[in-house]
CSV table of C-alpha atoms and ligand atoms in Angstrom, one decimal:
chain,number,residue,atom,x,y,z
A,954,MET,CA,104.6,94.7,101.9
A,955,ARG,CA,108.0,96.5,102.4
A,956,ILE,CA,109.3,98.2,99.3
A,957,ILE,CA,108.3,101.4,97.6
A,958,PRO,CA,109.9,100.7,94.3
A,959,ILE,CA,111.8,103.5,92.7
A,960,ILE,CA,109.3,103.4,89.9
A,961,VAL,CA,107.1,105.5,92.1
A,962,LEU,CA,109.5,108.3,92.0
A,963,ALA,CA,109.5,108.1,88.0
A,964,LEU,CA,105.5,108.1,87.9
A,965,LEU,CA,105.6,111.1,90.3
A,966,THR,CA,106.9,113.6,89.2
A,967,SER,CA,81.2,90.2,114.3
A,968,LEU,CA,85.1,90.3,113.4
A,969,LEU,CA,87.0,87.3,113.6
A,970,PRO,CA,87.9,86.7,117.2
A,971,GLY,CA,91.5,86.3,118.1
A,972,MET,CA,92.8,82.8,119.2
A,973,PRO,CA,92.4,82.7,122.8
A,974,GLY,CA,95.6,83.9,124.4
A,975,ARG,CA,97.5,82.2,127.1
A,976,ALA,CA,99.0,84.7,129.5
A,977,ASP,CA,101.6,82.3,130.7
A,978,LEU,CA,103.2,81.7,127.3
A,979,THR,CA,106.2,83.4,128.0
A,980,SER,CA,107.2,81.0,130.7
A,981,ASP,CA,107.0,78.2,128.0
A,982,THR,CA,109.8,79.9,125.9
A,983,SER,CA,111.9,81.6,128.6
A,984,ALA,CA,111.8,84.6,126.1
A,985,PRO,CA,110.9,87.5,128.3
A,986,LEU,CA,109.1,90.3,126.5
A,987,VAL,CA,111.6,92.7,127.1
A,988,ALA,CA,111.3,94.5,123.7
A,989,ILE,CA,107.8,95.3,124.7
A,990,LYS,CA,106.7,98.3,126.7
A,991,PRO,CA,106.7,97.2,130.3
A,992,GLU,CA,103.0,98.5,130.8
A,993,LEU,CA,101.8,96.5,127.7
A,994,ARG,CA,103.6,93.2,128.4
A,995,ALA,CA,100.7,91.6,130.1
A,996,GLU,CA,98.2,92.5,127.3
A,997,ILE,CA,100.7,91.5,124.6
A,998,ALA,CA,101.3,88.1,126.3
A,999,ALA,CA,97.6,87.4,126.4
A,1000,LEU,CA,97.1,88.2,122.8
A,1001,MET,CA,100.0,86.3,121.3
A,1002,PRO,CA,99.2,83.2,119.5
A,1003,GLU,CA,99.9,79.8,120.9
A,1004,GLY,CA,102.8,77.9,119.5
A,1005,MET,CA,105.0,80.6,118.1
A,1006,THR,CA,108.4,79.2,116.8
A,1007,ALA,CA,111.2,79.9,119.1
A,1008,TYR,CA,114.5,80.7,117.6
A,1009,ASP,CA,117.7,80.7,119.7
A,1010,ILE,CA,120.5,82.0,117.3
A,1011,ARG,CA,124.3,82.4,117.5
A,1012,VAL,CA,126.1,84.1,114.8
A,1013,THR,CA,129.7,85.1,114.4
A,1014,ILE,CA,130.9,88.2,112.5
A,1015,PRO,CA,134.5,87.7,111.6
A,1016,ASP,CA,137.4,90.2,112.4
A,1017,ASP,CA,138.3,90.4,108.8
A,1018,ASP,CA,136.8,92.9,106.5
A,1019,LEU,CA,133.5,91.6,105.2
A,1020,ALA,CA,134.3,93.3,101.8
A,1021,LEU,CA,136.8,90.4,101.4
A,1022,GLY,CA,133.9,88.1,101.3
A,1023,GLN,CA,134.3,86.5,104.6
A,1024,THR,CA,131.8,83.8,105.4
A,1025,ILE,CA,129.3,84.5,108.5
A,1026,GLU,CA,128.9,81.5,110.6
A,1027,GLY,CA,125.7,80.8,112.5
A,1028,GLY,CA,123.8,78.2,114.5
A,1029,GLN,CA,120.3,78.0,115.8
A,1030,THR,CA,118.1,76.0,118.0
A,1031,VAL,CA,114.4,75.9,116.7
A,1032,THR,CA,111.6,75.0,118.6
A,1033,TYR,CA,108.7,74.4,116.6
A,1034,ILE,CA,105.2,73.6,117.9
A,1035,ASN,CA,102.8,72.0,115.2
A,1036,VAL,CA,100.1,74.5,114.8
A,1037,THR,CA,99.0,73.1,111.4
A,1038,GLY,CA,96.2,71.2,113.0
A,1039,GLU,CA,97.4,67.9,111.2
A,1040,PRO,CA,100.2,65.7,111.8
A,1041,ILE,CA,103.3,66.5,109.8
A,1042,ASP,CA,106.5,64.5,109.0
A,1043,SER,CA,108.6,67.2,107.6
A,1044,LEU,CA,109.1,71.0,108.2
A,1045,PRO,CA,109.9,73.4,105.4
A,1046,PHE,CA,112.3,76.3,106.1
A,1047,ARG,CA,112.9,79.3,103.9
A,1048,LEU,CA,116.1,80.4,102.8
A,1049,TYR,CA,115.3,83.7,101.2
A,1050,ALA,CA,118.7,84.7,100.5
A,1051,ASN,CA,118.7,81.9,97.8
A,1052,SER,CA,116.7,83.7,95.3
A,1053,ILE,CA,116.7,82.9,91.6
A,1054,ALA,CA,118.6,86.2,91.0
A,1055,ALA,CA,121.5,85.3,93.3
A,1056,LEU,CA,124.4,84.0,91.4
A,1057,ALA,CA,125.2,81.3,93.9
A,1058,PRO,CA,123.2,80.4,96.9
A,1059,PRO,CA,124.6,82.8,99.7
A,1060,LEU,CA,122.9,80.6,102.6
A,1061,VAL,CA,124.0,77.1,103.0
A,1062,ILE,CA,122.7,74.8,105.9
A,1063,ASN,CA,125.7,72.8,107.3
A,1064,SER,CA,123.8,70.6,109.4
A,1065,ALA,CA,120.4,69.8,110.9
A,1066,GLN,CA,119.9,67.5,113.8
A,1067,ILE,CA,117.0,66.3,116.0
A,1068,GLY,CA,117.7,64.6,119.3
A,1069,GLY,CA,121.4,64.4,118.3
A,1070,GLN,CA,120.7,62.5,115.1
A,1071,ASP,CA,121.3,64.0,111.5
A,1072,ALA,CA,117.8,65.1,110.0
A,1073,PRO,CA,117.8,64.8,106.1
A,1074,ILE,CA,117.0,67.9,104.1
A,1075,THR,CA,115.6,68.2,100.6
A,1076,TYR,CA,116.3,71.5,98.8
A,1077,SER,CA,113.9,72.8,96.3
A,1078,VAL,CA,112.7,76.3,94.7
A,1079,HIS,CA,116.3,77.2,93.6
A,1080,ASP,CA,117.6,76.2,97.0
A,1081,SER,CA,115.1,78.7,98.9
A,1082,VAL,CA,113.3,75.9,100.6
A,1083,ALA,CA,114.9,73.4,102.7
A,1084,THR,CA,112.6,70.7,104.1
A,1085,VAL,CA,113.9,69.0,107.2
A,1086,GLN,CA,112.6,65.3,107.4
A,1087,LEU,CA,111.4,64.8,111.1
A,1088,ASP,CA,112.6,61.9,113.0
A,1089,GLN,CA,109.0,60.8,113.5
A,1090,ALA,CA,105.5,62.3,112.8
A,1091,LEU,CA,104.7,65.3,114.9
A,1092,ALA,CA,101.0,65.3,115.9
A,1093,PRO,CA,99.2,68.8,116.2
A,1094,GLY,CA,100.3,70.7,119.3
A,1095,GLU,CA,103.6,68.6,119.7
A,1096,THR,CA,107.0,70.2,119.9
A,1097,VAL,CA,110.2,69.3,117.8
A,1098,THR,CA,113.5,71.0,118.5
A,1099,ILE,CA,115.9,71.2,115.6
A,1100,GLU,CA,119.6,72.1,115.9
A,1101,MET,CA,121.3,73.6,112.8
A,1102,THR,CA,124.3,75.2,111.7
A,1103,PHE,CA,124.7,77.4,108.7
A,1104,SER,CA,126.9,79.6,106.7
A,1105,LEU,CA,126.3,82.9,104.9
A,1106,ALA,CA,128.4,84.4,102.3
A,1107,LEU,CA,127.3,88.0,102.7
A,1108,PRO,CA,126.9,89.7,99.3
A,1109,VAL,CA,129.3,92.8,98.7
A,1110,ASP,CA,127.9,96.0,97.1
A,1111,ASP,CA,125.2,93.7,95.5
A,1112,PRO,CA,121.9,94.9,94.2
A,1113,THR,CA,120.3,91.6,94.1
A,1114,HIS,CA,118.2,91.9,97.3
A,1115,TYR,CA,117.1,95.3,97.4
A,1116,GLY,CA,120.3,96.0,99.5
A,1117,ILE,CA,118.8,94.3,102.5
A,1118,LEU,CA,121.4,91.4,102.3
A,1119,ASN,CA,124.5,93.4,101.6
A,1120,TYR,CA,127.9,94.7,102.7
A,1121,ASP,CA,128.2,98.2,101.6
A,1122,THR,CA,132.0,98.9,101.4
A,1123,ASP,CA,131.7,102.5,101.0
A,1124,SER,CA,129.9,103.0,104.6
A,1125,ARG,CA,131.4,99.7,105.9
A,1126,THR,CA,127.9,98.9,107.0
A,1127,ALA,CA,126.3,95.2,106.6
A,1128,VAL,CA,122.6,95.0,106.4
A,1129,MET,CA,121.5,91.3,107.1
A,1130,ALA,CA,117.8,90.6,106.6
A,1131,HIS,CA,116.6,86.9,105.7
A,1132,TRP,CA,120.1,85.9,106.6
A,1133,TYR,CA,119.2,82.7,108.7
A,1134,PRO,CA,117.0,79.6,107.7
A,1135,VAL,CA,113.5,80.5,108.9
A,1136,VAL,CA,110.4,78.3,109.1
A,1137,ALA,CA,108.1,79.0,106.1
A,1138,GLY,CA,105.3,81.4,106.7
A,1139,ARG,CA,101.7,79.9,106.6
A,1140,ASP,CA,98.9,81.4,104.7
A,1141,PRO,CA,95.8,80.8,106.5
A,1142,ASN,CA,94.1,79.5,103.4
A,1143,THR,CA,96.8,77.8,101.4
A,1144,GLY,CA,99.3,76.6,104.1
A,1145,TRP,CA,103.1,76.7,103.6
A,1146,MET,CA,104.2,79.5,101.5
A,1147,LEU,CA,106.8,78.0,99.2
A,1148,ASP,CA,106.7,80.0,96.2
A,1149,PRO,CA,109.8,81.4,94.5
A,1150,VAL,CA,111.3,84.4,96.3
A,1151,SER,CA,109.4,87.6,95.0
A,1152,ILE,CA,111.0,89.6,92.0
A,1153,PHE,CA,108.7,92.4,92.2
A,1154,GLY,CA,107.7,92.7,95.7
A,1155,ASP,CA,108.7,91.9,99.4
A,1156,PRO,CA,111.0,88.8,99.4
A,1157,ILE,CA,110.2,87.8,102.9
A,1158,PHE,CA,106.7,86.2,104.2
A,1159,THR,CA,107.1,84.8,107.9
A,1160,ASP,CA,105.2,84.0,110.9
A,1161,ALA,CA,105.9,86.1,114.0
A,1162,GLY,CA,108.3,84.2,116.4
A,1163,LEU,CA,110.2,84.4,119.6
A,1164,TYR,CA,113.9,85.5,119.2
A,1165,THR,CA,117.2,85.3,121.2
A,1166,VAL,CA,120.0,86.2,119.2
A,1167,THR,CA,123.4,86.3,120.3
A,1168,ILE,CA,126.1,87.9,118.1
A,1169,SER,CA,129.8,87.8,118.4
A,1170,ALA,CA,131.5,90.7,116.5
A,1171,PRO,CA,134.6,92.9,116.5
A,1172,SER,CA,134.0,95.6,119.3
A,1173,ASN,CA,134.4,98.4,116.8
A,1174,GLN,CA,131.3,97.2,115.2
A,1175,THR,CA,127.9,98.8,116.2
A,1176,LEU,CA,125.0,96.3,116.2
A,1177,ILE,CA,121.4,97.7,115.4
A,1178,THR,CA,118.9,95.0,115.6
A,1179,SER,CA,115.4,94.0,115.7
A,1180,GLY,CA,115.7,93.3,119.4
A,1181,VAL,CA,116.7,94.8,122.6
A,1182,GLU,CA,120.4,94.2,124.2
A,1183,THR,CA,120.1,92.3,127.3
A,1184,GLU,CA,123.7,91.1,127.9
A,1185,ARG,CA,127.2,92.1,126.8
A,1186,VAL,CA,130.7,90.7,127.2
A,1187,ASP,CA,133.4,92.5,125.9
A,1188,ASP,CA,137.0,90.6,125.7
A,1189,SER,CA,140.0,91.1,123.5
A,1190,GLY,CA,138.5,93.3,120.9
A,1191,ARG,CA,135.4,91.3,120.5
A,1192,SER,CA,132.0,91.7,122.0
A,1193,THR,CA,129.3,89.2,122.6
A,1194,VAL,CA,125.8,90.6,122.8
A,1195,THR,CA,122.7,89.0,123.4
A,1196,PHE,CA,119.4,90.4,122.1
A,1197,GLU,CA,115.6,89.6,122.9
A,1198,ALA,CA,113.0,90.2,120.1
A,1199,SER,CA,109.9,88.7,121.2
A,1200,PRO,CA,107.3,88.6,119.5
A,1201,SER,CA,108.9,89.6,116.2
A,1202,ARG,CA,108.0,89.1,112.6
A,1203,ASP,CA,111.7,88.3,111.9
A,1204,PHE,CA,115.1,89.2,113.3
A,1205,VAL,CA,117.4,91.6,111.3
A,1206,ILE,CA,121.2,92.6,112.0
A,1207,ILE,CA,122.9,95.8,110.8
A,1208,THR,CA,126.6,96.2,111.6
A,1209,SER,CA,128.4,99.5,110.9
A,1210,GLU,CA,131.7,101.0,111.7
A,1211,THR,CA,130.3,104.4,110.6
A,1212,LEU,CA,126.8,105.0,111.4
A,1213,VAL,CA,126.0,107.8,113.8
A,1214,SER,CA,122.8,107.9,115.9
A,1215,TYR,CA,120.2,110.4,117.0
A,1216,GLU,CA,117.6,109.6,119.4
A,1217,THR,CA,114.2,110.9,120.5
A,1218,GLU,CA,111.3,109.3,122.3
A,1219,VAL,CA,107.5,109.2,122.0
A,1220,ASP,CA,104.9,107.4,124.1
A,1221,GLY,CA,107.5,105.1,125.5
A,1222,THR,CA,109.3,104.3,122.3
A,1223,THR,CA,112.7,105.3,121.7
A,1224,ILE,CA,113.3,106.3,118.0
A,1225,THR,CA,116.9,106.0,116.9
A,1226,SER,CA,117.9,107.6,113.5
A,1227,TRP,CA,121.2,106.2,112.1
A,1228,THR,CA,122.8,108.3,109.4
A,1229,ARG,CA,126.4,108.4,107.9
A,1230,PRO,CA,128.7,110.9,109.5
A,1231,ASP,CA,128.1,113.3,106.9
A,1232,ASN,CA,124.4,113.2,106.9
A,1233,THR,CA,123.9,113.8,110.7
A,1234,GLY,CA,122.1,117.3,109.8
A,1235,VAL,CA,119.0,115.4,108.4
A,1236,SER,CA,119.0,112.9,111.4
A,1237,PRO,CA,116.7,114.9,113.9
A,1238,GLN,CA,114.2,115.6,110.9
A,1239,VAL,CA,113.8,111.9,110.0
A,1240,ALA,CA,113.7,111.0,113.8
A,1241,THR,CA,110.9,113.8,114.2
A,1242,TRP,CA,109.0,112.5,111.1
A,1243,THR,CA,109.0,109.0,112.7
A,1244,ALA,CA,107.8,110.2,116.1
A,1245,ASN,CA,105.0,112.3,114.4
A,1246,ALA,CA,104.0,109.0,112.5
A,1247,LEU,CA,103.8,107.3,116.0
A,1248,GLU,CA,101.9,110.2,117.5
A,1249,VAL,CA,99.4,110.1,114.7
A,1250,PHE,CA,98.7,106.5,114.5
A,1251,ASN,CA,99.1,105.1,118.1
A,1252,PRO,CA,95.7,106.6,119.1
A,1253,LEU,CA,94.1,105.7,115.6
A,1254,LEU,CA,95.5,102.1,115.1
A,1255,GLY,CA,96.3,101.0,118.7
A,1256,GLU,CA,99.7,101.7,120.5
A,1257,TYR,CA,103.0,100.8,118.9
A,1258,PRO,CA,103.9,98.2,121.5
A,1259,TRP,CA,107.7,97.9,121.3
A,1260,THR,CA,110.1,99.9,123.3
A,1261,GLN,CA,112.4,100.8,120.4
A,1262,LEU,CA,111.9,101.7,116.6
A,1263,GLN,CA,115.1,102.5,114.4
A,1264,VAL,CA,115.6,104.2,111.1
A,1265,ILE,CA,118.8,103.4,109.0
A,1266,GLN,CA,120.3,105.1,106.3
A,1267,ALA,CA,121.6,102.4,103.9
A,1268,PRO,CA,122.0,102.2,100.2
A,1269,ILE,CA,118.7,100.5,98.6
A,1270,TYR,CA,118.5,99.2,95.3
A,1271,SER,CA,115.5,99.2,93.1
A,1272,ALA,CA,113.4,100.5,96.0
A,1273,ALA,CA,113.2,103.8,98.1
A,1274,ALA,CA,113.0,102.2,101.4
A,1275,VAL,CA,112.4,98.9,103.2
A,1276,GLU,CA,110.2,98.1,106.3
A,1277,LEU,CA,111.9,95.5,108.7
A,1278,PRO,CA,110.8,94.3,112.1
A,1279,GLN,CA,110.8,97.2,114.5
A,1280,MET,CA,113.2,99.1,112.1
A,1281,PHE,CA,113.3,100.4,108.5
A,1282,ILE,CA,115.8,101.4,106.0
A,1283,MET,CA,115.9,104.6,104.1
A,1284,GLY,CA,117.8,104.6,100.9
A,1285,THR,CA,121.0,106.8,101.1
A,1286,SER,CA,119.9,109.1,98.1
A,1287,PHE,CA,117.0,110.7,100.4
A,1288,TYR,CA,119.7,112.1,102.8
A,1289,ARG,CA,121.1,114.3,100.0
A,1290,GLN,CA,117.8,116.0,99.4
A,1291,ALA,CA,116.2,118.8,101.3
A,1292,ALA,CA,114.2,117.4,104.0
A,1293,ASP,CA,111.1,119.5,103.3
A,1294,THR,CA,107.8,119.2,105.1
A,1295,GLY,CA,105.4,117.3,102.8
A,1296,SER,CA,108.1,116.0,100.5
A,1297,TYR,CA,108.5,112.4,99.2
A,1298,PHE,CA,111.1,111.9,102.0
A,1299,GLU,CA,108.7,112.7,104.7
A,1300,PHE,CA,106.0,110.6,103.1
A,1301,THR,CA,108.3,107.6,102.8
A,1302,VAL,CA,109.3,107.9,106.3
A,1303,ALA,CA,105.6,107.7,107.4
A,1304,HIS,CA,104.9,105.0,104.9
A,1305,GLU,CA,107.6,102.8,106.6
A,1306,ALA,CA,106.4,103.9,110.0
A,1307,VAL,CA,102.9,102.7,109.2
A,1308,HIS,CA,104.3,99.3,108.2
A,1309,MET,CA,105.1,98.7,111.9
A,1310,TRP,CA,101.4,98.0,112.2
A,1311,PHE,CA,100.7,96.6,108.9
A,1312,TYR,CA,103.8,94.1,108.2
A,1313,SER,CA,105.5,94.2,111.7
A,1314,GLN,CA,102.5,93.6,113.9
A,1315,VAL,CA,99.6,92.3,111.3
A,1316,GLY,CA,101.3,89.9,108.9
A,1317,ASN,CA,99.9,89.1,105.4
A,1318,ASN,CA,100.9,86.9,102.5
A,1319,GLN,CA,102.3,89.6,100.2
A,1320,TYR,CA,103.0,87.4,97.4
A,1321,ALA,CA,99.3,86.5,97.0
A,1322,HIS,CA,97.8,90.0,98.2
A,1323,ALA,CA,100.3,92.5,98.7
A,1324,PHE,CA,97.7,95.3,98.6
A,1325,ILE,CA,96.3,94.7,101.9
A,1326,ASP,CA,99.5,96.0,103.8
A,1327,GLU,CA,101.1,98.1,101.0
A,1328,GLY,CA,97.6,99.7,99.7
A,1329,LEU,CA,96.5,100.3,103.2
A,1330,THR,CA,99.9,101.7,104.3
A,1331,ASN,CA,100.2,104.0,101.4
A,1332,TYR,CA,96.7,105.4,102.0
A,1333,LEU,CA,97.4,106.2,105.7
A,1334,SER,CA,100.8,107.6,105.0
A,1335,ALA,CA,100.0,109.7,101.7
A,1336,ASP,CA,96.8,111.1,103.1
A,1337,VAL,CA,95.8,110.5,106.9
A,1338,TYR,CA,99.2,111.4,108.1
A,1339,PHE,CA,99.6,114.6,106.3
A,1340,ARG,CA,95.9,115.4,107.1
A,1341,VAL,CA,96.2,114.8,110.9
A,1342,MET,CA,99.7,116.5,111.1
A,1343,TYR,CA,99.2,119.7,108.9
A,1344,GLY,CA,95.4,120.0,108.4
A,1345,ASP,CA,92.9,118.9,105.5
A,1346,GLU,CA,94.2,121.3,102.9
A,1347,TYR,CA,97.9,119.4,103.1
A,1348,GLY,CA,96.1,116.1,103.2
A,1349,ASP,CA,94.1,117.0,100.1
A,1350,ALA,CA,97.3,118.1,98.4
A,1351,THR,CA,99.5,114.9,99.3
A,1352,ARG,CA,96.7,112.8,98.3
A,1353,GLN,CA,96.5,114.4,95.0
A,1354,ARG,CA,100.3,114.6,94.5
A,1355,PHE,CA,101.2,110.9,95.9
A,1356,LEU,CA,98.1,109.0,94.6
A,1357,VAL,CA,95.6,110.6,92.5
A,1358,GLY,CA,97.8,112.0,89.8
A,1359,ASP,CA,99.3,108.7,89.5
A,1360,PHE,CA,96.1,107.1,89.3
A,1361,ARG,CA,94.8,109.5,86.6
A,1362,ARG,CA,97.8,109.0,84.5
A,1363,MET,CA,97.5,105.3,84.8
A,1364,ILE,CA,93.8,105.3,83.6
A,1365,GLU,CA,94.6,107.7,81.0
A,1366,ALA,CA,97.3,105.5,79.6
A,1367,ASN,CA,94.6,102.7,79.5
A,1368,ALA,CA,96.7,100.8,82.1
A,1369,ASP,CA,94.1,99.9,84.6
A,1370,VAL,CA,94.9,96.8,86.9
A,1371,ILE,CA,93.2,94.3,89.2
A,1372,VAL,CA,94.6,95.1,92.5
A,1373,ASP,CA,94.0,91.7,94.3
A,1374,PHE,CA,96.5,89.8,91.9
A,1375,PRO,CA,99.7,87.8,92.9
A,1376,THR,CA,102.7,89.9,93.0
A,1377,ASP,CA,104.9,88.1,90.6
A,1378,SER,CA,101.8,87.3,88.4
A,1379,PHE,CA,101.6,91.1,87.3
A,1380,PRO,CA,102.9,91.6,83.8
A,1381,THR,CA,105.4,94.2,84.7
A,1382,ALA,CA,107.0,95.9,87.9
A,1383,SER,CA,105.2,99.2,86.9
A,1384,ALA,CA,101.9,97.3,86.7
A,1385,TYR,CA,102.4,95.9,90.4
A,1386,VAL,CA,103.4,99.2,91.7
A,1387,SER,CA,100.2,101.1,90.0
A,1388,ALA,CA,98.2,98.4,91.7
A,1389,VAL,CA,99.3,98.2,95.2
A,1390,TYR,CA,100.7,101.6,95.7
A,1391,THR,CA,98.2,103.9,93.6
A,1392,LYS,CA,94.9,102.3,92.9
A,1393,ALA,CA,94.7,100.3,96.2
A,1394,PRO,CA,95.3,103.5,98.5
A,1395,LEU,CA,92.2,105.2,96.6
A,1396,GLY,CA,90.1,102.0,97.4
A,1397,PHE,CA,90.9,102.3,101.0
A,1398,ALA,CA,90.3,106.2,100.9
A,1399,THR,CA,86.8,105.5,99.3
A,1400,ILE,CA,86.1,102.9,102.1
A,1401,HIS,CA,87.2,105.4,104.8
A,1402,GLU,CA,84.8,108.1,103.2
A,1403,ALA,CA,81.9,105.7,103.1
A,1404,MET,CA,82.3,104.6,106.6
A,1405,GLY,CA,83.4,107.9,108.4
A,1406,ASP,CA,86.3,108.5,110.7
A,1407,GLU,CA,85.1,106.8,113.7
A,1408,ALA,CA,84.0,103.5,112.2
A,1409,PHE,CA,86.8,103.4,109.8
A,1410,PHE,CA,89.4,103.6,112.6
A,1411,ALA,CA,87.6,101.5,115.0
A,1412,SER,CA,87.7,98.8,112.5
A,1413,LEU,CA,91.2,99.2,111.9
A,1414,GLN,CA,91.8,98.9,115.6
A,1415,ASP,CA,89.7,95.7,115.6
A,1416,TYR,CA,91.7,94.3,112.8
A,1417,VAL,CA,95.2,95.0,114.5
A,1418,THR,CA,94.0,93.4,117.8
A,1419,ALA,CA,92.5,90.3,116.0
A,1420,PHE,CA,95.6,89.7,113.9
A,1421,ARG,CA,98.4,91.1,115.8
A,1422,PHE,CA,101.3,88.5,115.4
A,1423,ARG,CA,99.3,86.5,113.1
A,1424,VAL,CA,98.6,86.5,109.2
A,1425,ALA,CA,95.4,88.1,108.1
A,1426,THR,CA,93.8,87.7,104.6
A,1427,PRO,CA,91.9,90.2,102.4
A,1428,ALA,CA,88.5,88.5,103.7
A,1429,ASP,CA,89.6,89.3,107.2
A,1430,LEU,CA,90.3,93.0,106.5
A,1431,GLU,CA,87.0,93.3,104.4
A,1432,ALA,CA,85.2,91.7,107.4
A,1433,ALA,CA,86.7,94.0,109.8
A,1434,PHE,CA,85.5,96.9,107.9
A,1435,GLN,CA,82.0,95.4,107.4
A,1436,HIS,CA,81.7,94.7,111.2
A,1437,ARG,CA,81.6,98.3,111.7
A,1438,THR,CA,79.3,99.8,109.2
A,1439,ASP,CA,76.0,99.4,107.3
A,1440,VAL,CA,77.6,100.5,104.0
A,1441,VAL,CA,78.1,97.4,101.8
A,1442,ILE,CA,81.8,97.0,101.7
A,1443,ARG,CA,81.8,94.2,99.3
A,1444,GLU,CA,80.6,96.5,96.7
A,1445,ILE,CA,83.3,99.1,97.0
A,1446,TRP,CA,86.0,96.3,97.6
A,1447,SER,CA,85.2,94.4,94.5
A,1448,HIS,CA,84.8,97.5,92.5
A,1449,TRP,CA,88.4,99.0,93.5
A,1450,PHE,CA,90.3,95.9,94.2
A,1451,GLU,CA,88.8,93.0,92.0
A,1452,ARG,CA,87.8,94.7,88.8
A,1453,ARG,CA,89.3,97.1,86.2
A,1454,GLU,CA,86.6,99.9,86.5
A,1455,GLY,CA,89.0,102.7,87.4
A,1456,ALA,CA,87.8,104.7,84.4
A,1457,LEU,CA,84.4,105.1,86.2
A,1458,ASP,CA,86.4,107.0,89.0
A,1459,ILE,CA,88.3,109.2,86.8
A,1460,ARG,CA,85.2,110.4,85.2
A,1461,SER,CA,83.4,110.9,88.7
A,1462,GLY,CA,86.5,113.1,89.4
A,1463,ALA,CA,88.2,110.8,92.1
B,1515,ZN,ZN1,105.6,99.8,101.9
């Protein structure tokens, strides 16, 4: 998932084959893979699942100060191919902005049309599901094109959405995640994910798609997005800029009048660190840590395929940082601390960078099984990252500091949890955090130690290759490990993730 709740700080002190790819898929969509490194485009095109939804979005950022609560108007052409395997007569969209916590639904669909005719929409789940009635049944493999217009009342200085759907008046920066209607994500086991927007965890679950997004904005706004700029027209103080982001898990826009950039490059990926003007001193360090993470994990997990990765300073509420597609947001408070080696700051940067594999590339239903991305990500960033960067002694120390100490306190407090549990079904946010950020990583550490380096990382590469731009389940990850070892993974998996047996690990000195 995408969030390290701030509670963590308080506590601290034969593998499934990929679907056959189609090398000519890009020609179906007219969305070139310009966001992918040139030398990887053919490989990525061949790996992309068939039938990815294509979004062609137009959005207008108003001239007036967003602090005044101006509405942002958008429109999109959504080309959906029925990959459900059965005929459908309606298509559910998620309006994740409309969580139960929002005072009024910030995101409203104004119109939906198919073939020039209005398509009826039914709203449910606190207006976070908008089901569009199709004009006729859509057989498996058939395509429908939906034209939609929508309005977003961007919240201002609003903590409701962790800060990822918010205009910050202090830095005059707008963060727009889940700002448009997106086709509901599909869980391989249970189908359309239509649960209420998560309270404890990551709010967004999507299938990767093909994105062309054209933004019209005042020219004094810097546009930071999940995509790569391909076209720009500047006229009369406004800019119209087109971005391509294919394939991408989602599309996020950040506009700012104040953020300052610092760039570095690693393995063909440009890393851009964006900070407030008074925090530029920290920016090179943040960029370096991000570059370190790519250098550590490119060989271990398979090369990060996109040409860019951006790190943005922004106010985050009830979390430390949030991963987004080809970017992540670091909470403003980090930038006021010392940027020391081995700090919680460096750990968090590494954590979010690892999400570029386990979230951005391999999706999972984090409502149902948050631990397979969060737990794995937290293990790789709290332990493996530091071990590879600075040596085993360092890795031992950060594992102790970021994982084991919390786990010991959790067991001693008689607060053991079952890890593989639906996010919002945990009794408290603290129990959720303990499960996915503390106990789950130690389960993955145990699997790593049982398998050894070679088999463990080979299995993770298999997993990334097979489920890149798809949605994986816990069984898929377990099978990936089992495929590469004679160790009985089920026993370790069940002990750590499906039972409350943590006291045994404390006694054996985990
Ligand atoms: Zn995370």
